[in-house]
mmCIF file of C-alpha atoms in Angstrom:
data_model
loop_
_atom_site.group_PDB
_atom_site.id
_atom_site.type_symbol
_atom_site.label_atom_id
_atom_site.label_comp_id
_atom_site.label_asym_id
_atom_site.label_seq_id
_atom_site.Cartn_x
_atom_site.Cartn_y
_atom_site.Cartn_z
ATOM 1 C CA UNK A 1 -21.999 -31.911 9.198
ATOM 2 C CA UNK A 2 -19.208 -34.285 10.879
ATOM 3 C CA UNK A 3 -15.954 -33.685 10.785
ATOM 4 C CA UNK A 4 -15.157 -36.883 8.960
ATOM 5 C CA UNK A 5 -17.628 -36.283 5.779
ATOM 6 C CA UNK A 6 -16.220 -33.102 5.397
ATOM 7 C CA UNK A 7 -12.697 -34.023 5.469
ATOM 8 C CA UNK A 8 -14.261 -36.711 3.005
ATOM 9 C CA UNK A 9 -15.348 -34.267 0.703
ATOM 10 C CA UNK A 10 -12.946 -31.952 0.895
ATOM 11 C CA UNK A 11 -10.341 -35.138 -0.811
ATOM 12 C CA UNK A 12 -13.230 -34.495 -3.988
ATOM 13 C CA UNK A 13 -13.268 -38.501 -4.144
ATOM 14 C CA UNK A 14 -10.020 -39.327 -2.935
ATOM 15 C CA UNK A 15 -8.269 -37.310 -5.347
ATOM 16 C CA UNK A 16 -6.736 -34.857 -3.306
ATOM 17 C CA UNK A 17 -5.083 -34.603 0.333
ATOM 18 C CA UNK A 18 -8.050 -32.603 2.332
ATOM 19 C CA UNK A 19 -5.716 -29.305 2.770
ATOM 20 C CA UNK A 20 -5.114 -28.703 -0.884
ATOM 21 C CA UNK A 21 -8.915 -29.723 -1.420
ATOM 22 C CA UNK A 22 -9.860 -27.052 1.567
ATOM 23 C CA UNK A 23 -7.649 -24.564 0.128
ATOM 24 C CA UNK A 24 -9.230 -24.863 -3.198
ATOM 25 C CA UNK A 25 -12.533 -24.794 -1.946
ATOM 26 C CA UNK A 26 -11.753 -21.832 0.012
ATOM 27 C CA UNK A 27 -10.033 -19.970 -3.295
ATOM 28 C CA UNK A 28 -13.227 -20.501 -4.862
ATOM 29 C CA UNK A 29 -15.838 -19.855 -2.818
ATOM 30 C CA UNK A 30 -14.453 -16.490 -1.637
ATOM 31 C CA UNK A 31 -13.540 -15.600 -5.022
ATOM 32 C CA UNK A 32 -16.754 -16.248 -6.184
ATOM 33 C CA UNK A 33 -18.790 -14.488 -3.495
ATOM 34 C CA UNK A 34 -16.393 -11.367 -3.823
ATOM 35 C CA UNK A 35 -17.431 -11.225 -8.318
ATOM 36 C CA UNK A 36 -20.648 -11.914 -7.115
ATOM 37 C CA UNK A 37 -21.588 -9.849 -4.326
ATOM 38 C CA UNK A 38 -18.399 -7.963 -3.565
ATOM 39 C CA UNK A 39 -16.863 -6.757 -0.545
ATOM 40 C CA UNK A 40 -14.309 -9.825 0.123
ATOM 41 C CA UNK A 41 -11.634 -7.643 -1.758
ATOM 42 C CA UNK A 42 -11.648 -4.851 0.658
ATOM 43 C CA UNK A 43 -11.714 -7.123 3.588
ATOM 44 C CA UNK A 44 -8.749 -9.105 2.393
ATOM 45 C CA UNK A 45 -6.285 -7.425 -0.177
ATOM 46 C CA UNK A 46 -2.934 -6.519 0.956
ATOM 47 C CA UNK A 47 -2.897 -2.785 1.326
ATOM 48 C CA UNK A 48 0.224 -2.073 3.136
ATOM 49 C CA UNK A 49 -1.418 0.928 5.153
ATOM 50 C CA UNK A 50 -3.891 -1.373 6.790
ATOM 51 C CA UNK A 51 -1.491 -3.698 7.829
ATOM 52 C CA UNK A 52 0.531 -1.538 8.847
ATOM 53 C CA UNK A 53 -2.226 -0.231 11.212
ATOM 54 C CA UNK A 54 -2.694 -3.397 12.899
ATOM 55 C CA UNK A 55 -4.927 -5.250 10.234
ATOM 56 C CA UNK A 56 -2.494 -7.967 9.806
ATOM 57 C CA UNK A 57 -4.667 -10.879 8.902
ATOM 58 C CA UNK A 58 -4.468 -9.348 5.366
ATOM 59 C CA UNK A 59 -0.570 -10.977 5.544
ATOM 60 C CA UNK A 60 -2.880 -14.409 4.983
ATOM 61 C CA UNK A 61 -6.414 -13.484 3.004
ATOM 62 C CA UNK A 62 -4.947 -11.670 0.117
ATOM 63 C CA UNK A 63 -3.543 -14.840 -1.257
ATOM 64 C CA UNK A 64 -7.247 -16.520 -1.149
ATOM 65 C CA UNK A 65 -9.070 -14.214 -3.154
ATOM 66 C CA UNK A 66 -8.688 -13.840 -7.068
ATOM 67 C CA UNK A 67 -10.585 -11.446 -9.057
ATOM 68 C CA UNK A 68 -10.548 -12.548 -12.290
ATOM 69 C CA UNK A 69 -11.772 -15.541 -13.794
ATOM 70 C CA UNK A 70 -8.890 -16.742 -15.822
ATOM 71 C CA UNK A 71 -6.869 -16.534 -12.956
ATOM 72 C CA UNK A 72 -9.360 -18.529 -11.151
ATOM 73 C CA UNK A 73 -9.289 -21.279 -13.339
ATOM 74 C CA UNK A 74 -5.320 -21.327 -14.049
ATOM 75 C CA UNK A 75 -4.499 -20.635 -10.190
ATOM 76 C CA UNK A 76 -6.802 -24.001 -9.200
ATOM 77 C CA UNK A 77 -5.887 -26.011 -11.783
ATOM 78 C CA UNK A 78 -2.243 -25.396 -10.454
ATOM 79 C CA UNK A 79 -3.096 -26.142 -6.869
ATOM 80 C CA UNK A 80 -4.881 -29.185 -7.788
ATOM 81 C CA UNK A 81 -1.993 -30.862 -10.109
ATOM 82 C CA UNK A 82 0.913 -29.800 -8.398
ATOM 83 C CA UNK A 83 -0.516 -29.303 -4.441
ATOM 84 C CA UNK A 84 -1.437 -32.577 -4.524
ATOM 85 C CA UNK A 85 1.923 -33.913 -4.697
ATOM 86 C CA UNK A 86 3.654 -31.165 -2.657
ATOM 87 C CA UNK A 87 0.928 -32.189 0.619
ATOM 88 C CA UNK A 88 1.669 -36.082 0.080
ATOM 89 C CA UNK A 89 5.384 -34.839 0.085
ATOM 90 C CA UNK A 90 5.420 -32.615 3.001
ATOM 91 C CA UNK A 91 2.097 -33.120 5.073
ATOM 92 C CA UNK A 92 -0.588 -31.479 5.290
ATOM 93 C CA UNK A 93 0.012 -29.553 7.955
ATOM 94 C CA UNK A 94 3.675 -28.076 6.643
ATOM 95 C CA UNK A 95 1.611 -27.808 3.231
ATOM 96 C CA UNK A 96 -1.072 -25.276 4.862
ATOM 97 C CA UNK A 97 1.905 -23.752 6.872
ATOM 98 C CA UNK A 98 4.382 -23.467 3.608
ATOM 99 C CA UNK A 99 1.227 -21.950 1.905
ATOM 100 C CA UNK A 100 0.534 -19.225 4.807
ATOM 101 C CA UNK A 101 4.454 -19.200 5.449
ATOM 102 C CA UNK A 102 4.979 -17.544 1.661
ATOM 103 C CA UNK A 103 1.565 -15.596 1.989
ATOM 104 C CA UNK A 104 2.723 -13.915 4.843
ATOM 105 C CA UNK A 105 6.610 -13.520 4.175
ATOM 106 C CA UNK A 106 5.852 -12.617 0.658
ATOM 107 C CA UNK A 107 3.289 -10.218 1.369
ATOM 108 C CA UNK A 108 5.188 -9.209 4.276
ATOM 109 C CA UNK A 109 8.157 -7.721 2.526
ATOM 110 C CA UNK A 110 5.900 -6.462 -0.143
ATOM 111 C CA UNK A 111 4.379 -4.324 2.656
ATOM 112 C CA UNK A 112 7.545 -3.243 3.553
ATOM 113 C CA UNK A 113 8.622 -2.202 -0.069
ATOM 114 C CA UNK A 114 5.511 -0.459 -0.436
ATOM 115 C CA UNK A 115 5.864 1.677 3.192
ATOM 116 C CA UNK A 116 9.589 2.728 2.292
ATOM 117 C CA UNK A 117 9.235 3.275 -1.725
ATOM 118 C CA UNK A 118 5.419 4.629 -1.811
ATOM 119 C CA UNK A 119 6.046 6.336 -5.010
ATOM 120 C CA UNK A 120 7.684 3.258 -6.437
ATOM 121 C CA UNK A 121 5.711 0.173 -5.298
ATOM 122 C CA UNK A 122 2.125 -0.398 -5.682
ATOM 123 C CA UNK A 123 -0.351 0.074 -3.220
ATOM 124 C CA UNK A 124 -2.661 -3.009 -2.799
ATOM 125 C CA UNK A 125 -2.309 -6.795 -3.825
ATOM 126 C CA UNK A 126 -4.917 -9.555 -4.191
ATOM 127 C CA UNK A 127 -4.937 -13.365 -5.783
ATOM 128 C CA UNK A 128 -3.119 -16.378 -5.134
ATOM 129 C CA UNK A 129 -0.642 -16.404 -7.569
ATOM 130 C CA UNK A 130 2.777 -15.075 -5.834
ATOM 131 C CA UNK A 131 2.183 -17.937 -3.070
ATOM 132 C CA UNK A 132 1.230 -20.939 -6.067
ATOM 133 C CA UNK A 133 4.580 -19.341 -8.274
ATOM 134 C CA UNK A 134 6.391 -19.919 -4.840
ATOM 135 C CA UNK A 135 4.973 -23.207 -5.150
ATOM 136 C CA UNK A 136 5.624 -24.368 -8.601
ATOM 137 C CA UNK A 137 9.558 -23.778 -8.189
ATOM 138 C CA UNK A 138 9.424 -25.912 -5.202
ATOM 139 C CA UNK A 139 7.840 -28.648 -6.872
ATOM 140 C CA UNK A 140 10.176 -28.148 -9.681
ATOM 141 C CA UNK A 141 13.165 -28.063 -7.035
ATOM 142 C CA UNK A 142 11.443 -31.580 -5.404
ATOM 143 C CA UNK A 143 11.003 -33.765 -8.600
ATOM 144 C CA UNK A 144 13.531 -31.899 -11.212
ATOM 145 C CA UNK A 145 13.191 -34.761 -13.684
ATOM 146 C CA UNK A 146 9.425 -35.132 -13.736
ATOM 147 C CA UNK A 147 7.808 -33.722 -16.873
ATOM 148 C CA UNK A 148 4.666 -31.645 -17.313
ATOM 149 C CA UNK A 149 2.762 -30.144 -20.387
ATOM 150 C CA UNK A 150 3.326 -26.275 -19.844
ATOM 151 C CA UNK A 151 -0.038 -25.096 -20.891
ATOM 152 C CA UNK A 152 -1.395 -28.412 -22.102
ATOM 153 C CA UNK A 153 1.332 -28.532 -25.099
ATOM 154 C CA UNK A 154 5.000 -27.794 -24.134
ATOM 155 C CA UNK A 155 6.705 -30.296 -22.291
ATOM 156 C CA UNK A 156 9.340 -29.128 -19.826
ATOM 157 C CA UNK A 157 11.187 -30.609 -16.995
ATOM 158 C CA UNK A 158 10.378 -29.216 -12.840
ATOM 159 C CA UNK A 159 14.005 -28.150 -13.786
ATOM 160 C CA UNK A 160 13.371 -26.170 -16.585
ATOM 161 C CA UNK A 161 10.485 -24.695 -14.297
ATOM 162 C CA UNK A 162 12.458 -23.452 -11.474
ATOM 163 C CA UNK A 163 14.009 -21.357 -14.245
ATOM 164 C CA UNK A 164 10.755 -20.519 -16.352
ATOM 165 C CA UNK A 165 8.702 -19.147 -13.848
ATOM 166 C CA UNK A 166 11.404 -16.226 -12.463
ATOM 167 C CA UNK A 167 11.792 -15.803 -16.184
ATOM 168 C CA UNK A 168 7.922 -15.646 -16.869
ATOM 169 C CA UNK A 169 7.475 -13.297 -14.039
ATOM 170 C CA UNK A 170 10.404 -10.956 -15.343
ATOM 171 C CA UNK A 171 8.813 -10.895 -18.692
ATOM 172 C CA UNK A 172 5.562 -9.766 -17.450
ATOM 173 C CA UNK A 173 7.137 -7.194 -15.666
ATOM 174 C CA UNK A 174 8.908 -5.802 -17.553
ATOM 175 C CA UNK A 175 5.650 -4.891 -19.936
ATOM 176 C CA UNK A 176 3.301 -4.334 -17.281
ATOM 177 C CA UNK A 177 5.200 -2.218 -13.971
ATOM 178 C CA UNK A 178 7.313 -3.892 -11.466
ATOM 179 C CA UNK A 179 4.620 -2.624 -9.014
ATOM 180 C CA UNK A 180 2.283 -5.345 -9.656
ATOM 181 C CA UNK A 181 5.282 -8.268 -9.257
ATOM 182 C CA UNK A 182 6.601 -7.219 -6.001
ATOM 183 C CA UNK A 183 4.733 -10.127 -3.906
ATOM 184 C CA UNK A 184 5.933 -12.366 -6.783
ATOM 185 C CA UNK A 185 9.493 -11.757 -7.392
ATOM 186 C CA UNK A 186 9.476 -11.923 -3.236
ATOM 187 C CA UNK A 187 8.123 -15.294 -3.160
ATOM 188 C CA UNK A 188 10.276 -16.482 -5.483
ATOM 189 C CA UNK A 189 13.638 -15.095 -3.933
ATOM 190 C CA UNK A 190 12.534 -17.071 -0.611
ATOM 191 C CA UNK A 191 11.783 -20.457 -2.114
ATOM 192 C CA UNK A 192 15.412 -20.248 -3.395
ATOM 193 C CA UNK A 193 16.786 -19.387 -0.143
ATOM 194 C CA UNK A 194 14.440 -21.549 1.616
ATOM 195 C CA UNK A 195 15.760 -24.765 -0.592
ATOM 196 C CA UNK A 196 19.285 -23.231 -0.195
ATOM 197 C CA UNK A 197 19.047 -24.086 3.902
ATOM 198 C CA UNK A 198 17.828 -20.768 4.606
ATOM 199 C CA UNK A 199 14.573 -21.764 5.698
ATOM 200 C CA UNK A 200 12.805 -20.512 8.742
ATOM 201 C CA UNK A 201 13.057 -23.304 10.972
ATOM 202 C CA UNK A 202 17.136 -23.756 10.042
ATOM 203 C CA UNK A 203 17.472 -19.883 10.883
ATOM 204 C CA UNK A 204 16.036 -20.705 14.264
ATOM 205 C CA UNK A 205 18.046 -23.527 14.527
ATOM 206 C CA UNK A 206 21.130 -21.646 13.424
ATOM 207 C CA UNK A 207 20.114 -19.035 15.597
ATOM 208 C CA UNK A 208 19.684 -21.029 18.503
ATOM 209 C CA UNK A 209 23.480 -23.421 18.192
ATOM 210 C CA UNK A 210 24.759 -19.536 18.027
ATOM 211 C CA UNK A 211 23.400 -18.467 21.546
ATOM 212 C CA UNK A 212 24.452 -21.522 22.913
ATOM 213 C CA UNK A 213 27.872 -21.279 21.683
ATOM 214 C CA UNK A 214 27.819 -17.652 23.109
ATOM 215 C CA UNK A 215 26.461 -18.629 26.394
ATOM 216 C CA UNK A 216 29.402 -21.565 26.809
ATOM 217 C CA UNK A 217 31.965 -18.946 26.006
ATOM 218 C CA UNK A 218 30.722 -16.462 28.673
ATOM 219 C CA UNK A 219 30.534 -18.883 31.120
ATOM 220 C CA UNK A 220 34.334 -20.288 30.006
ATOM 221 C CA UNK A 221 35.898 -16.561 30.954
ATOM 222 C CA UNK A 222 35.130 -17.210 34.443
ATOM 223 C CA UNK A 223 36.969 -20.383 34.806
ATOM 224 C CA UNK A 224 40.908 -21.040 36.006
ATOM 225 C CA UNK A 225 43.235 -24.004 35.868
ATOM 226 C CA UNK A 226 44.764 -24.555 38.761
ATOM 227 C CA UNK A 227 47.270 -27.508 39.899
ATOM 228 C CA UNK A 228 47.539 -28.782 43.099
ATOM 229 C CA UNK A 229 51.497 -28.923 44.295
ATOM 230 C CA UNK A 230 52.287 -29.227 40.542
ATOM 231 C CA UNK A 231 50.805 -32.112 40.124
ATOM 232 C CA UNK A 232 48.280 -33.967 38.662
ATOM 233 C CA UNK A 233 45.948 -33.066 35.698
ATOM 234 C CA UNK A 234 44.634 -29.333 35.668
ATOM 235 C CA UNK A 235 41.007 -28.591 36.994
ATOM 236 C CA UNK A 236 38.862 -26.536 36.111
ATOM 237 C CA UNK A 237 37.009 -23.885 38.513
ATOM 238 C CA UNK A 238 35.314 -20.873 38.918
#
C-alpha cells in the first residue's frame, strides 16, 4: 500500500491528524490481538525487572496495550476528541514525541519506584491511560475555557479538568492501592512541571546557558588588566 493512502486512512476521512489516527489504530489493533490471541501483554507491559535488564522498549509499548474493554473504548474515545486538537496544536511530530515523552518518563520513574520500594510499589503496568491522563490536563492547561461533557452529561471547563483528573486519580487510589497509580500520579506531576517551564527541552536549554556561563568564567580567571604608562583604557590579556 502507498504511503499516501495510508496516511489517508489513517486521518479516518479527514477527521483526525494521521498520528492520533495511527496511534489509535495501533491501541486497537494490539489490544485486540493480545484479548484475542494473547501474548502482546508479556511482550510489552512495564515490569520494572525487565527493563531494568536491558528490555527497555517496554518504557514505550506498555502505554499501547489495554486489556480491558471498557478501557478500550473510554481510552480511544479520549484520544480521538481531545488528540485531535492537541496534534493540530503542537504537530504531529511533538504529538507522537509528547505521547512517547510521558510513556517513557512516566513509566520510567515508575520503574524506579518499583526497583527501590519492591514491597511497596507494584510490579507490572499495562494500558494507555497514565500517558492520555497526562494528556487531558494538558489540553485542559491549553484551552482552560473550552467546555466538555464529562461523561456525556457534566459540563466542566479544561480548567476544572486540570484539577479533576489528579483528584479522580487520588480517589481511585485511595480505594484500590497506590500501587496501581504510580505511572499515573507520575504523569501527572510532569505535565505540571512541564507547563511550569520545566520541560525537557528548557532543562537542556537551561542546562546548556549554565555551562556556558561556567565556561566564560573559567576562561575570565586567566585574564589581567594592564595599562600601558598609565594611560589609556585597560586591556584585557591572558
Amino acid at each position: 500500500m502507498a504511503r499516501g493512502s495510508l496516511g489517508e486512512m489513517l486521518t479516518f476521512g479527514h477527521r483526525l491528524p494521521a498520528a492520533v489516527g495511527g496511534l489509535l489504530a495501533a491501541l486497537a489493533a494490539l489490544s485486540l490481538v493480545n484479548a484475542l490471541a494473547g501474548g502482546v501483554a508479556g511482550l510489552a507491559a512495564l515490569q520494572p525487572a525487565l527493563v531494568a535488564e536491558g528490555e527497555i522498549w517496554r518504557l514505550a509499548t506498555w502505554s499501547l496495550v489495554e486489556n480491558d474493554a471498557l478501557g478500550l473504548i473510554f481510552g480511544g474515545l479520549v484520544l480521538w476528541w481531545l488528540g485531535r486538537d492537541l496534534a493540530r496544536a503542537w504537530g504531529p511530530r511533538r504529538f507522537l514525541l509528547t505521547w512517547f515523552g510521558f510513556s517513557a518518563a512516566s513509566g520510567g520513574g515508575a520503574v524506579l519506584a518499583a526497583l527501590l520500594f519492591p514491597s511497596r510499589v507494584g510490579a507490572a503496568w499495562l494500558g494507555p491511560w497514565p500517558v492520555l491522563d497526562a494528556l487531558v490536563m494538558a489540553w485542559g492547561l491549553l484551552y482552560p475555557e473550552r467546555r466538555i461533557l464529562l461523561y456525556f452529561a457534566l459540563p466542566i471547563s479544561g480548567r476544572q479538568l486540570v484539577w479533576i483528573t489528579p483528584a479522580g486519580t487520588l480517589l481511585l487510589a485511595a480505594f484500590s492501592g497506590v500501587r496501581a497509580f504510580v505511572p499515573h500520579l507520575i504523569a501527572q506531576a510532569l505535565v505540571v512541571l512541564w507547563f511550569r517551564g520545566l520541560s525537557p527541552r528548557g532543562a537542556w536549554q537551561r542546562l546548556r546557558i549554565w555551562l556556558g556561563e561556567r565556561r566564560m568564567r573559567r576562561r575570565a580567571r586567566h585574564l589581567k588588566v594592564v595599562r600601558k604608562n598609565g594611560e589609556g583604557p585597560p586591556r584585557w590579556l591572558n
